Tab-separated table of C-alpha atoms in Angstrom:
chain	number	residue	atom	x	y	z
A	1364	MET	CA	16.174	-74.377	-94.530
A	1365	ILE	CA	17.031	-73.777	-98.202
A	1366	ASP	CA	16.574	-70.521	-100.115
A	1367	VAL	CA	17.681	-70.236	-103.725
A	1368	ARG	CA	17.460	-66.875	-105.473
A	1369	GLY	CA	18.191	-66.272	-109.142
A	1370	ILE	CA	20.921	-68.851	-109.600
A	1371	SER	CA	22.358	-70.162	-112.834
A	1372	LYS	CA	25.047	-72.722	-113.590
A	1373	SER	CA	26.708	-73.459	-116.926
A	1374	PHE	CA	29.578	-75.668	-118.054
A	1375	MET	CA	32.060	-75.115	-120.855
A	1376	ILE	CA	31.820	-77.882	-123.461
A	1377	ASN	CA	33.933	-77.720	-126.632
A	1378	GLY	CA	34.558	-74.058	-125.995
A	1379	LYS	CA	30.872	-73.208	-125.643
A	1380	SER	CA	28.914	-72.370	-122.521
A	1381	LEU	CA	26.094	-74.866	-121.937
A	1382	PRO	CA	23.405	-73.774	-119.436
A	1383	ILE	CA	22.610	-76.617	-117.016
A	1384	LEU	CA	20.500	-75.101	-114.270
A	1385	GLU	CA	18.565	-71.856	-113.823
A	1386	LEU	CA	16.326	-71.225	-110.819
A	1387	ALA	CA	14.577	-67.944	-110.153
A	1388	GLU	CA	13.455	-68.751	-106.618
A	1389	TRP	CA	13.024	-71.919	-104.581
A	1390	HIS	CA	12.443	-72.609	-100.914
A	1391	VAL	CA	12.577	-75.833	-98.895
A	1392	GLU	CA	11.377	-75.971	-95.296
A	1393	LYS	CA	13.306	-77.729	-92.529
A	1394	GLY	CA	12.306	-81.381	-92.273
A	1395	GLU	CA	10.839	-81.622	-95.776
A	1396	ARG	CA	11.502	-84.800	-97.745
A	1397	LEU	CA	11.625	-84.231	-101.499
A	1398	ALA	CA	12.240	-86.428	-104.511
A	1399	LEU	CA	14.025	-84.573	-107.327
A	1400	ILE	CA	13.014	-86.056	-110.651
A	1401	GLY	CA	13.575	-85.222	-114.302
A	1402	PRO	CA	15.384	-86.435	-117.422
A	1403	SER	CA	19.150	-86.767	-117.667
A	1404	GLY	CA	20.741	-83.363	-118.132
A	1405	SER	CA	17.991	-81.445	-116.347
A	1406	GLY	CA	20.378	-80.426	-113.562
A	1407	LYS	CA	19.342	-82.702	-110.676
A	1408	SER	CA	22.835	-83.698	-109.546
A	1409	THR	CA	24.119	-80.199	-110.264
A	1410	LEU	CA	21.512	-78.835	-107.863
A	1411	LEU	CA	22.737	-81.181	-105.120
A	1412	HIS	CA	26.336	-80.091	-105.750
A	1413	LEU	CA	25.330	-76.444	-105.439
A	1414	LEU	CA	23.371	-76.995	-102.230
A	1415	SER	CA	26.299	-78.858	-100.653
A	1416	GLY	CA	28.881	-76.293	-101.697
A	1417	VAL	CA	30.759	-78.693	-103.963
A	1418	MET	CA	30.029	-76.212	-106.767
A	1419	THR	CA	29.264	-72.503	-106.764
A	1420	PRO	CA	26.654	-70.822	-108.988
A	1421	ASP	CA	27.703	-68.559	-111.828
A	1422	ARG	CA	25.383	-66.009	-110.275
A	1423	GLY	CA	22.646	-65.803	-107.668
A	1424	GLU	CA	22.300	-66.668	-103.989
A	1425	ILE	CA	22.182	-70.001	-102.157
A	1426	TRP	CA	21.273	-69.979	-98.485
A	1427	VAL	CA	21.312	-73.253	-96.545
A	1428	ASP	CA	20.523	-73.363	-92.835
A	1429	GLY	CA	21.005	-69.586	-92.748
A	1430	GLN	CA	24.454	-69.690	-94.339
A	1431	PRO	CA	25.273	-67.860	-97.625
A	1432	LEU	CA	27.124	-70.541	-99.585
A	1433	HIS	CA	27.486	-68.230	-102.588
A	1434	GLN	CA	29.720	-65.960	-100.503
A	1435	TYR	CA	31.939	-68.662	-99.019
A	1436	SER	CA	35.476	-69.612	-100.010
A	1437	GLU	CA	36.179	-73.208	-100.972
A	1438	SER	CA	37.633	-74.011	-97.541
A	1439	LYS	CA	34.637	-72.497	-95.770
A	1440	ARG	CA	32.268	-74.477	-97.999
A	1441	ASP	CA	34.222	-77.632	-97.114
A	1442	ARG	CA	33.705	-76.927	-93.407
A	1443	PHE	CA	30.026	-76.232	-94.003
A	1444	ARG	CA	29.622	-79.548	-95.828
A	1445	ALA	CA	31.403	-81.485	-93.081
A	1446	GLU	CA	29.166	-79.982	-90.389
A	1447	LYS	CA	25.815	-79.541	-92.122
A	1448	VAL	CA	25.466	-82.091	-94.940
A	1449	GLY	CA	25.165	-85.860	-95.093
A	1450	TYR	CA	25.775	-87.173	-98.625
A	1451	ILE	CA	24.604	-90.567	-99.885
A	1452	PHE	CA	25.825	-91.836	-103.251
A	1453	GLN	CA	24.711	-94.573	-105.624
A	1454	ASP	CA	28.053	-96.384	-105.297
A	1455	PHE	CA	28.306	-96.019	-101.487
A	1456	HIS	CA	31.917	-94.651	-101.475
A	1457	LEU	CA	32.939	-96.851	-98.565
A	1458	ILE	CA	36.686	-97.342	-98.056
A	1459	SER	CA	37.308	-100.986	-98.902
A	1460	SER	CA	40.193	-101.506	-96.442
A	1461	LEU	CA	38.160	-100.306	-93.434
A	1462	THR	CA	35.339	-102.058	-91.641
A	1463	VAL	CA	31.929	-100.472	-91.947
A	1464	LYS	CA	32.250	-99.243	-88.353
A	1465	GLN	CA	35.594	-97.613	-89.160
A	1466	ASN	CA	34.034	-96.010	-92.239
A	1467	VAL	CA	31.405	-94.388	-90.036
A	1468	GLU	CA	33.910	-93.395	-87.356
A	1469	LEU	CA	35.602	-91.152	-89.925
A	1470	VAL	CA	32.686	-88.701	-89.676
A	1471	VAL	CA	32.006	-88.936	-85.930
A	1472	PRO	CA	32.190	-85.425	-84.383
A	1473	SER	CA	35.480	-84.748	-82.639
A	1474	GLY	CA	33.647	-83.689	-79.469
A	1475	TRP	CA	32.166	-87.130	-78.891
A	1476	SER	CA	33.744	-89.257	-76.168
A	1477	SER	CA	34.661	-92.876	-76.852
A	1478	LYS	CA	31.642	-93.957	-74.822
A	1479	GLN	CA	29.245	-91.695	-76.718
A	1480	SER	CA	30.700	-92.763	-80.057
A	1481	LYS	CA	30.217	-96.451	-79.247
A	1482	GLU	CA	26.670	-95.903	-77.987
A	1483	GLU	CA	25.664	-93.833	-80.998
A	1484	LEU	CA	27.166	-96.248	-83.522
A	1485	ASP	CA	25.576	-99.252	-81.814
A	1486	HIS	CA	22.251	-97.414	-81.856
A	1487	TRP	CA	22.431	-96.471	-85.546
A	1488	PHE	CA	23.696	-99.827	-86.770
A	1489	GLU	CA	20.867	-101.493	-84.873
A	1490	ARG	CA	18.344	-99.147	-86.509
A	1491	VAL	CA	19.464	-100.218	-89.987
A	1492	GLY	CA	19.815	-103.913	-89.127
A	1493	LEU	CA	23.620	-104.080	-89.191
A	1494	GLN	CA	24.400	-104.458	-85.499
A	1495	ASP	CA	26.227	-107.760	-86.142
A	1496	ARG	CA	28.000	-106.484	-89.279
A	1497	GLN	CA	29.941	-103.537	-87.857
A	1498	HIS	CA	33.306	-105.282	-88.060
A	1499	HIS	CA	32.844	-106.603	-91.589
A	1500	LEU	CA	34.623	-105.122	-94.586
A	1501	PRO	CA	32.375	-103.635	-97.283
A	1502	SER	CA	33.240	-106.545	-99.587
A	1503	GLN	CA	31.732	-108.928	-97.025
A	1504	LEU	CA	28.342	-107.219	-97.216
A	1505	SER	CA	25.605	-107.295	-99.827
A	1506	ARG	CA	25.056	-104.128	-101.849
A	1507	GLY	CA	21.948	-103.342	-99.849
A	1508	GLN	CA	23.891	-103.721	-96.601
A	1509	GLN	CA	26.643	-101.460	-97.944
A	1510	GLN	CA	24.070	-98.767	-98.687
A	1511	ARG	CA	22.653	-99.138	-95.172
A	1512	ALA	CA	26.163	-98.541	-93.816
A	1513	ALA	CA	26.475	-95.486	-96.058
A	1514	ILE	CA	23.174	-94.190	-94.674
A	1515	VAL	CA	24.507	-94.537	-91.125
A	1516	ARG	CA	27.633	-92.614	-92.143
A	1517	ALA	CA	25.489	-89.807	-93.570
A	1518	LEU	CA	23.037	-89.573	-90.666
A	1519	VAL	CA	25.024	-90.488	-87.546
A	1520	ALA	CA	25.960	-86.884	-86.675
A	1521	LYS	CA	22.412	-85.712	-87.554
A	1522	PRO	CA	23.392	-83.021	-90.067
A	1523	PRO	CA	20.370	-80.840	-90.911
A	1524	LEU	CA	20.572	-81.561	-94.664
A	1525	ILE	CA	20.732	-85.016	-96.260
A	1526	LEU	CA	21.466	-85.195	-99.993
A	1527	ALA	CA	21.065	-88.513	-101.786
A	1528	ASP	CA	22.108	-88.880	-105.426
A	1529	GLU	CA	20.432	-91.968	-106.925
A	1530	PRO	CA	21.014	-93.904	-103.671
A	1531	THR	CA	19.188	-96.991	-104.962
A	1532	GLY	CA	20.335	-96.861	-108.585
A	1533	SER	CA	22.596	-99.928	-108.316
A	1534	LEU	CA	20.217	-102.042	-106.230
A	1535	ASP	CA	17.580	-104.544	-107.262
A	1536	TRP	CA	13.948	-103.410	-107.174
A	1537	GLU	CA	12.981	-104.968	-103.842
A	1538	THR	CA	16.141	-103.841	-102.044
A	1539	ALA	CA	15.772	-100.355	-103.523
A	1540	GLY	CA	12.304	-100.048	-102.070
A	1541	ASP	CA	13.473	-101.198	-98.644
A	1542	ILE	CA	16.395	-98.771	-98.647
A	1543	MET	CA	14.267	-95.806	-99.733
A	1544	SER	CA	11.647	-96.560	-97.079
A	1545	LEU	CA	14.390	-96.811	-94.443
A	1546	LEU	CA	15.969	-93.509	-95.495
A	1547	LEU	CA	12.621	-91.714	-95.436
A	1548	ALA	CA	11.709	-93.126	-92.022
A	1549	LEU	CA	15.057	-92.214	-90.447
A	1550	CYS	CA	14.974	-88.642	-91.794
A	1551	GLU	CA	11.394	-88.203	-90.642
A	1552	SER	CA	12.158	-89.450	-87.134
A	1553	GLU	CA	15.146	-87.088	-86.810
A	1554	ASN	CA	13.431	-84.147	-88.595
A	1555	LEU	CA	16.237	-83.971	-91.174
A	1556	THR	CA	15.708	-82.289	-94.531
A	1557	LEU	CA	16.084	-84.852	-97.326
A	1558	LEU	CA	16.562	-84.205	-101.041
A	1559	THR	CA	16.853	-87.341	-103.140
A	1560	VAL	CA	17.590	-87.567	-106.855
A	1561	THR	CA	15.898	-90.547	-108.461
A	1562	HIS	CA	14.853	-91.675	-111.934
A	1563	ASP	CA	12.411	-94.212	-110.481
A	1564	LEU	CA	8.930	-92.682	-110.358
A	1565	HIS	CA	7.638	-95.551	-108.218
A	1566	LEU	CA	10.227	-94.729	-105.555
A	1567	ALA	CA	9.536	-91.010	-105.943
A	1568	ASP	CA	5.879	-91.692	-105.120
A	1569	ARG	CA	6.969	-92.703	-101.602
A	1570	PHE	CA	8.025	-89.111	-100.879
A	1571	PRO	CA	5.666	-86.503	-99.421
A	1572	LYS	CA	6.685	-84.147	-102.240
A	1573	ARG	CA	8.101	-84.538	-105.760
A	1574	VAL	CA	9.885	-81.753	-107.639
A	1575	GLN	CA	10.414	-81.767	-111.404
A	1576	VAL	CA	13.755	-79.991	-111.807
A	1577	GLN	CA	13.020	-79.086	-115.418
A	1578	ASP	CA	9.855	-77.311	-114.194
A	1579	LEU	CA	11.988	-75.144	-111.901
A	1580	ASN	CA	14.137	-74.276	-114.907
A	1581	GLU	CA	11.023	-73.475	-116.944
A	1582	ILE	CA	9.720	-71.128	-114.247
A	1583	HIS	CA	13.012	-69.234	-114.447
A	1584	ARG	CA	12.782	-68.956	-118.231
A	1585	ARG	CA	9.181	-67.636	-118.137
A	1586	GLU	CA	10.060	-65.028	-115.499
A	1587	ALA	CA	13.121	-63.950	-117.495
A	1588	VAL	CA	11.020	-63.145	-120.586
C-alpha cells in the first residue's frame, strides 16, 4: 500500500535548512492500522503530508496504492488526494454554515446517484450514531459528535488510505477513547489503511501496531553512515 524509499524533507528556517524527516525505507501493507508516535518535531505530521501529496520530498520516492507521488505535479497530487485519501484533523474542519450532511455531501463521488448518496449517508451516519443529527449545523453538535461527522466525511467514499492527525487531541479523555475505538473499528471493517498521529500512548496502545517516527529517522542515519 505504501512504499517509501530514501526520502528526506527539510524546511528553511532563518535562512538555514532544518532537516525534519529522513526515511531510508518503509513499507505499510494494505489494511494495516498504525499509530505514529514521537516527540514534537520528529516529523509525524510531515510524514502524513508527504503520504497525502500535500508536500513533496526533497529527494526519494513515495509510492501510495501503486502511484508515484514523487513524480506527480501539484494538480495530479490534488486529484490523487481527492480519490485515494481520507483526512481527519484535530479541529474537524467542518464548514460552519453547512449542515453535517451537507459537509459530507461535498466529498460524495460524482458518479453516485441521489438514491445511492442518500442510502450511503444514512448508513454511515447510523454507524457513528448521528442518524438524527444529519441536518444540524456543526455548532449544534458536541465536539465528539463533530469529530464523528468528520470521520464520516473521510470514510464515506472508502478511500484506501485514511490519515488522521491528532484526531482526538481536542477531546476529553473518555470521548477520545470512544472516537479512537470507532475509527479503528470502521477502518478494520472496510479494510482501509489507517495511519494516526497521536501523542497519547494510551490511545496508541489500542492500535495493532505502533511506529516511533524518530526510530525511522534513526534507521536512516545509521544506514547513511
